[in-house]
């Protein structure tokens, strides 16, 4: 039997893996995109308009455009943050969005297969062997490749088997329910607004959310506390907001990484991307844009490795990504560790969100995916206000 060979095997067909497979196929390489069947990640589905432009994604994939966000404090104080004239928060359904990305990769020339990754083997041949099964208990198949791209999620089997320290990735566990959206509820559901709950009763160390998806909505919560009932928190939210009677379309749960891995490659022939690399923004939990950016950067590194055969090319992926987004991830990580640690601090955090300077720079950073430098005095004002909150010098507004 003739041995199958691919220039690259991409394990995982989410936004990161599908983007990497598409870019490499467009570059003329022979690509295998290997993905599990029927897996949808729990996700609020928020994407900035920049994602559509950077990755040539049609607006038709947006199921809603949120024009504001509402922050809800432990005291139930509500602070609205309108997006204003600079844009909107696009909302996608992951089942449709991810499949569209996979189909695009296939159209670009990548071969799609449904299968469950098992391991990477090495023998005397030129390149590693990727071993997978077409289904649970199915026949074991092997294909040879030059490079393996692991884009198989936060508990990545590719990463844990091939990259030192990956097994210790810290995660938040997320759970959400996709429900049929009501027109509105007197308790406060709004199909044009993203609601974010900073309340210890709903999450002791992260947040809960309700994100509109047009005909449906995502009601979810995240927490790293394994003893905390995520399903119970969602049930509470649905009851409080008049959503208990809405039809539940589906439920999903999965770990979400808290910080990027310290290493993304094995120094030989394996590289990881997306959640497998840990590129979900701390504090906000935003992952789709960063996953696709990471997939593209990993594809560039993999292309250079395929062309040159130099493993050092793979190390460039993490360096290049962190140069673009490392500072934002660090700041958001500090925010999460401090502001999410108690209800008293969550109360002050929501109060800060009422500040016009905070709102403007938050939305500018979200839309542009970088720290905004255009208004240095606004940064100074925010710094001084933040220090006052940290020191408890500002009373909490009632």
Short mmCIF file of N, CA, C and O in Angstrom, two decimals, residues 13-94:
data_model
loop_
_atom_site.label_atom_id
_atom_site.label_comp_id
_atom_site.label_asym_id
_atom_site.label_seq_id
_atom_site.Cartn_x
_atom_site.Cartn_y
_atom_site.Cartn_z
N UNK A 13 -10.22 21.60 13.39
CA UNK A 13 -10.80 22.43 12.34
C UNK A 13 -11.58 23.61 12.84
O UNK A 13 -12.52 24.06 12.18
N UNK A 14 -11.20 24.16 14.00
CA UNK A 14 -11.80 25.40 14.48
C UNK A 14 -11.24 26.58 13.72
O UNK A 14 -10.54 26.42 12.71
N UNK A 15 -11.51 27.82 14.17
CA UNK A 15 -11.03 29.00 13.45
C UNK A 15 -9.52 29.01 13.23
O UNK A 15 -9.05 29.42 12.16
N UNK A 16 -8.74 28.57 14.22
CA UNK A 16 -7.28 28.59 14.07
C UNK A 16 -6.81 27.55 13.06
O UNK A 16 -6.06 27.85 12.13
N UNK A 17 -7.25 26.30 13.23
CA UNK A 17 -6.82 25.24 12.34
C UNK A 17 -7.29 25.44 10.92
O UNK A 17 -6.53 25.23 9.96
N UNK A 18 -8.55 25.86 10.75
CA UNK A 18 -9.08 26.08 9.42
C UNK A 18 -8.35 27.22 8.72
O UNK A 18 -8.10 27.16 7.50
N UNK A 19 -7.98 28.26 9.46
CA UNK A 19 -7.24 29.38 8.88
C UNK A 19 -5.85 28.93 8.44
O UNK A 19 -5.38 29.26 7.35
N UNK A 20 -5.17 28.18 9.30
CA UNK A 20 -3.83 27.69 8.96
C UNK A 20 -3.88 26.79 7.74
O UNK A 20 -3.05 26.90 6.82
N UNK A 21 -4.86 25.88 7.69
CA UNK A 21 -4.98 24.97 6.55
C UNK A 21 -5.26 25.72 5.27
O UNK A 21 -4.69 25.41 4.20
N UNK A 22 -6.12 26.72 5.34
CA UNK A 22 -6.46 27.51 4.16
C UNK A 22 -5.25 28.26 3.64
O UNK A 22 -4.95 28.25 2.44
N UNK A 23 -4.51 28.92 4.53
CA UNK A 23 -3.35 29.71 4.11
C UNK A 23 -2.27 28.83 3.50
O UNK A 23 -1.66 29.18 2.48
N UNK A 24 -2.03 27.67 4.09
CA UNK A 24 -1.00 26.77 3.58
C UNK A 24 -1.41 26.16 2.24
O UNK A 24 -0.59 25.98 1.34
N UNK A 25 -2.70 25.85 2.09
CA UNK A 25 -3.18 25.32 0.82
C UNK A 25 -3.06 26.37 -0.28
O UNK A 25 -2.66 26.07 -1.41
N UNK A 26 -3.39 27.62 0.05
CA UNK A 26 -3.26 28.71 -0.92
C UNK A 26 -1.80 28.89 -1.33
O UNK A 26 -1.52 29.33 -2.46
N UNK A 27 -0.87 28.57 -0.43
CA UNK A 27 0.56 28.70 -0.74
C UNK A 27 1.06 27.55 -1.62
O UNK A 27 2.24 27.52 -1.98
N UNK A 28 0.16 26.61 -1.94
CA UNK A 28 0.53 25.53 -2.85
C UNK A 28 0.96 24.24 -2.18
O UNK A 28 1.42 23.32 -2.86
N UNK A 29 0.77 24.14 -0.87
CA UNK A 29 1.17 22.93 -0.16
C UNK A 29 0.04 21.91 -0.12
O UNK A 29 -1.15 22.27 -0.19
N UNK A 30 0.40 20.65 0.02
CA UNK A 30 -0.57 19.57 0.17
C UNK A 30 -0.91 19.44 1.65
O UNK A 30 -0.05 19.10 2.46
N UNK A 31 -2.17 19.71 1.98
CA UNK A 31 -2.57 19.85 3.39
C UNK A 31 -3.69 18.87 3.72
O UNK A 31 -4.64 18.70 2.95
N UNK A 32 -3.58 18.26 4.90
CA UNK A 32 -4.66 17.46 5.46
C UNK A 32 -5.22 18.20 6.67
O UNK A 32 -4.48 18.55 7.58
N UNK A 33 -6.53 18.46 6.65
CA UNK A 33 -7.23 19.07 7.78
C UNK A 33 -8.04 17.98 8.46
O UNK A 33 -9.02 17.47 7.92
N UNK A 34 -7.62 17.60 9.66
CA UNK A 34 -8.23 16.50 10.40
C UNK A 34 -9.03 17.08 11.56
O UNK A 34 -8.51 17.82 12.39
N UNK A 35 -10.32 16.72 11.61
CA UNK A 35 -11.19 17.31 12.63
C UNK A 35 -12.18 16.29 13.15
O UNK A 35 -12.63 15.41 12.42
N UNK A 36 -12.53 16.41 14.44
CA UNK A 36 -13.56 15.56 15.03
C UNK A 36 -14.93 15.95 14.46
O UNK A 36 -15.15 17.08 14.04
N UNK A 37 -15.83 15.02 14.50
CA UNK A 37 -17.18 15.29 14.00
C UNK A 37 -18.05 15.87 15.10
O UNK A 37 -17.97 15.46 16.26
N UNK A 38 -18.87 16.86 14.74
CA UNK A 38 -19.92 17.34 15.62
C UNK A 38 -19.49 18.08 16.85
O UNK A 38 -20.23 18.15 17.83
N UNK A 39 -18.30 18.67 16.86
CA UNK A 39 -17.81 19.36 18.04
C UNK A 39 -17.97 20.87 17.87
O UNK A 39 -17.44 21.46 16.94
N UNK A 40 -18.75 21.50 18.77
CA UNK A 40 -18.92 22.95 18.75
C UNK A 40 -18.45 23.49 20.09
O UNK A 40 -18.90 23.05 21.15
N UNK A 41 -17.56 24.46 20.05
CA UNK A 41 -17.02 25.01 21.30
C UNK A 41 -18.01 25.99 21.93
O UNK A 41 -18.63 26.79 21.23
N UNK A 42 -18.19 25.95 23.27
CA UNK A 42 -19.01 26.97 23.92
C UNK A 42 -18.36 28.33 23.79
O UNK A 42 -17.20 28.51 24.16
N UNK A 43 -19.07 29.27 23.21
CA UNK A 43 -18.45 30.55 22.87
C UNK A 43 -19.54 31.59 22.72
O UNK A 43 -20.59 31.31 22.11
N UNK A 44 -19.29 32.78 23.25
CA UNK A 44 -20.24 33.87 23.07
C UNK A 44 -20.39 34.28 21.63
O UNK A 44 -21.41 34.84 21.22
N UNK A 45 -19.34 34.04 20.82
CA UNK A 45 -19.42 34.30 19.39
C UNK A 45 -19.13 35.73 18.98
O UNK A 45 -19.47 36.13 17.86
N UNK A 46 -18.48 36.53 19.84
CA UNK A 46 -18.22 37.92 19.50
C UNK A 46 -16.98 38.05 18.63
O UNK A 46 -15.95 37.45 18.91
N UNK A 47 -17.10 38.86 17.58
CA UNK A 47 -15.96 39.14 16.69
C UNK A 47 -15.94 40.62 16.36
O UNK A 47 -16.99 41.23 16.14
N UNK A 48 -14.76 41.24 16.30
CA UNK A 48 -14.67 42.65 15.91
C UNK A 48 -14.75 42.79 14.39
O UNK A 48 -14.42 41.84 13.65
N UNK A 49 -15.19 43.94 13.89
CA UNK A 49 -15.24 44.15 12.45
C UNK A 49 -13.89 43.93 11.78
O UNK A 49 -13.83 43.52 10.61
N UNK A 50 -12.80 44.15 12.51
CA UNK A 50 -11.48 43.95 11.91
C UNK A 50 -11.28 42.51 11.46
O UNK A 50 -10.57 42.25 10.49
N UNK A 51 -11.90 41.55 12.16
CA UNK A 51 -11.75 40.15 11.76
C UNK A 51 -12.27 39.93 10.35
O UNK A 51 -11.66 39.21 9.55
N UNK A 52 -13.41 40.55 10.03
CA UNK A 52 -13.98 40.38 8.70
C UNK A 52 -13.02 40.89 7.63
O UNK A 52 -12.85 40.26 6.58
N UNK A 53 -12.38 42.02 7.91
CA UNK A 53 -11.46 42.60 6.94
C UNK A 53 -10.15 41.82 6.85
O UNK A 53 -9.67 41.51 5.76
N UNK A 54 -9.58 41.46 8.00
CA UNK A 54 -8.28 40.79 8.01
C UNK A 54 -8.34 39.40 7.38
O UNK A 54 -7.38 38.94 6.76
N UNK A 55 -9.49 38.72 7.53
CA UNK A 55 -9.57 37.32 7.09
C UNK A 55 -10.59 37.11 5.97
O UNK A 55 -10.96 35.98 5.68
N UNK A 56 -11.02 38.21 5.35
CA UNK A 56 -11.91 38.14 4.20
C UNK A 56 -13.14 37.29 4.50
O UNK A 56 -13.50 36.37 3.76
N UNK A 57 -13.80 37.61 5.62
CA UNK A 57 -15.00 36.90 6.05
C UNK A 57 -16.21 37.75 5.67
O UNK A 57 -16.26 38.94 6.00
N UNK A 58 -17.19 37.19 5.00
CA UNK A 58 -18.36 37.97 4.58
C UNK A 58 -19.25 38.37 5.75
O UNK A 58 -19.41 37.61 6.71
N UNK A 59 -19.85 39.54 5.67
CA UNK A 59 -20.75 40.01 6.72
C UNK A 59 -21.98 39.12 6.85
O UNK A 59 -22.64 39.13 7.89
N UNK A 60 -22.28 38.35 5.81
CA UNK A 60 -23.45 37.48 5.86
C UNK A 60 -23.34 36.42 6.96
O UNK A 60 -24.35 35.83 7.37
N UNK A 61 -22.13 36.17 7.46
CA UNK A 61 -21.95 35.20 8.54
C UNK A 61 -22.31 35.78 9.91
O UNK A 61 -22.42 35.04 10.89
N UNK A 62 -22.49 37.09 9.98
CA UNK A 62 -22.91 37.70 11.24
C UNK A 62 -24.39 37.47 11.44
O UNK A 62 -25.20 37.75 10.56
N UNK A 63 -24.74 36.97 12.62
CA UNK A 63 -26.15 36.74 12.92
C UNK A 63 -26.73 37.89 13.72
O UNK A 63 -27.95 37.98 13.90
N UNK A 64 -25.87 38.79 14.21
CA UNK A 64 -26.32 39.96 14.95
C UNK A 64 -25.18 40.96 15.04
O UNK A 64 -24.00 40.61 14.86
N UNK A 65 -25.54 42.22 15.28
CA UNK A 65 -24.56 43.29 15.51
C UNK A 65 -24.94 43.98 16.82
O UNK A 65 -25.93 44.71 16.87
N UNK A 66 -24.18 43.73 17.86
CA UNK A 66 -24.45 44.37 19.15
C UNK A 66 -23.91 45.79 19.13
O UNK A 66 -22.77 46.03 18.72
N UNK A 67 -24.74 46.72 19.56
CA UNK A 67 -24.37 48.14 19.54
C UNK A 67 -23.94 48.65 20.91
O UNK A 67 -23.54 49.80 21.04
N UNK A 68 -24.02 47.79 21.92
CA UNK A 68 -23.59 48.20 23.26
C UNK A 68 -23.33 46.97 24.11
O UNK A 68 -23.72 45.86 23.76
N UNK A 69 -22.66 47.20 25.22
CA UNK A 69 -22.43 46.16 26.21
C UNK A 69 -22.93 46.68 27.55
O UNK A 69 -22.80 47.88 27.85
N UNK A 70 -23.50 45.80 28.34
CA UNK A 70 -23.96 46.18 29.68
C UNK A 70 -23.17 45.39 30.71
O UNK A 70 -23.11 44.16 30.66
N UNK A 71 -22.52 46.10 31.63
CA UNK A 71 -21.78 45.48 32.72
C UNK A 71 -22.66 45.49 33.97
O UNK A 71 -23.18 46.55 34.36
N UNK A 72 -22.83 44.33 34.61
CA UNK A 72 -23.69 44.23 35.78
C UNK A 72 -22.86 43.86 36.99
O UNK A 72 -22.17 42.84 37.01
N UNK A 73 -22.90 44.70 38.02
CA UNK A 73 -22.09 44.54 39.23
C UNK A 73 -22.78 43.60 40.22
O UNK A 73 -23.96 43.27 40.07
N UNK A 74 -22.06 43.19 41.27
CA UNK A 74 -22.66 42.34 42.30
C UNK A 74 -23.90 42.96 42.94
O UNK A 74 -24.84 42.26 43.32
N UNK A 75 -23.93 44.29 43.04
CA UNK A 75 -25.07 44.99 43.62
C UNK A 75 -26.23 45.09 42.64
O UNK A 75 -27.27 45.65 42.97
N UNK A 76 -26.04 44.58 41.44
CA UNK A 76 -26.99 44.66 40.32
C UNK A 76 -26.97 46.03 39.66
O UNK A 76 -27.84 46.33 38.84
N UNK A 77 -25.99 46.86 40.00
CA UNK A 77 -25.83 48.11 39.28
C UNK A 77 -25.46 47.81 37.84
O UNK A 77 -24.61 46.95 37.56
N UNK A 78 -26.05 48.54 36.91
CA UNK A 78 -25.84 48.30 35.49
C UNK A 78 -25.17 49.51 34.85
O UNK A 78 -25.61 50.65 35.04
N UNK A 79 -24.11 49.25 34.10
CA UNK A 79 -23.40 50.29 33.37
C UNK A 79 -23.42 49.93 31.89
O UNK A 79 -22.92 48.88 31.49
N UNK A 80 -24.02 50.78 31.09
CA UNK A 80 -24.07 50.55 29.65
C UNK A 80 -22.89 51.22 28.96
O UNK A 80 -22.54 52.37 29.27
N UNK A 81 -22.29 50.50 28.02
CA UNK A 81 -21.15 50.99 27.26
C UNK A 81 -21.50 50.96 25.77
O UNK A 81 -21.25 49.97 25.08
N UNK A 82 -22.12 52.04 25.25
CA UNK A 82 -22.47 52.06 23.83
C UNK A 82 -21.22 52.09 22.96
O UNK A 82 -20.24 52.75 23.29
N UNK A 83 -21.26 51.35 21.85
CA UNK A 83 -20.11 51.32 20.94
C UNK A 83 -19.91 52.67 20.28
O UNK A 83 -18.79 53.10 20.01
N UNK A 84 -21.00 53.37 19.98
CA UNK A 84 -20.90 54.67 19.35
C UNK A 84 -20.71 54.55 17.85
O UNK A 84 -21.14 53.58 17.21
N UNK A 85 -20.01 55.53 17.28
CA UNK A 85 -19.88 55.61 15.82
C UNK A 85 -18.73 54.77 15.29
O UNK A 85 -18.54 54.68 14.08
N UNK A 86 -17.93 54.14 16.16
CA UNK A 86 -16.72 53.48 15.68
C UNK A 86 -16.96 52.05 15.20
O UNK A 86 -16.06 51.43 14.66
N UNK A 87 -18.17 51.52 15.37
CA UNK A 87 -18.38 50.18 14.87
C UNK A 87 -19.45 49.42 15.62
O UNK A 87 -20.42 49.99 16.11
N UNK A 88 -19.25 48.12 15.76
CA UNK A 88 -20.20 47.24 16.41
C UNK A 88 -19.46 45.99 16.85
O UNK A 88 -18.30 45.76 16.48
N UNK A 89 -20.10 45.19 17.67
CA UNK A 89 -19.58 43.88 18.02
C UNK A 89 -20.34 42.86 17.18
O UNK A 89 -21.55 42.68 17.35
N UNK A 90 -19.67 42.22 16.25
CA UNK A 90 -20.32 41.22 15.42
C UNK A 90 -20.51 39.93 16.19
O UNK A 90 -19.70 39.57 17.05
N UNK A 91 -21.60 39.23 15.91
CA UNK A 91 -21.89 37.97 16.59
C UNK A 91 -22.02 36.86 15.54
O UNK A 91 -22.68 37.04 14.51
N UNK A 92 -21.37 35.72 15.80
CA UNK A 92 -21.46 34.57 14.90
C UNK A 92 -21.91 33.35 15.68
O UNK A 92 -21.71 33.26 16.90
N UNK A 93 -22.54 32.41 14.97
CA UNK A 93 -22.83 31.10 15.54
C UNK A 93 -21.70 30.18 15.15
O UNK A 93 -21.41 29.99 13.96
N UNK A 94 -21.05 29.56 16.13
CA UNK A 94 -19.83 28.80 15.86
C UNK A 94 -20.07 27.59 14.97
O UNK A 94 -19.18 27.20 14.21
#
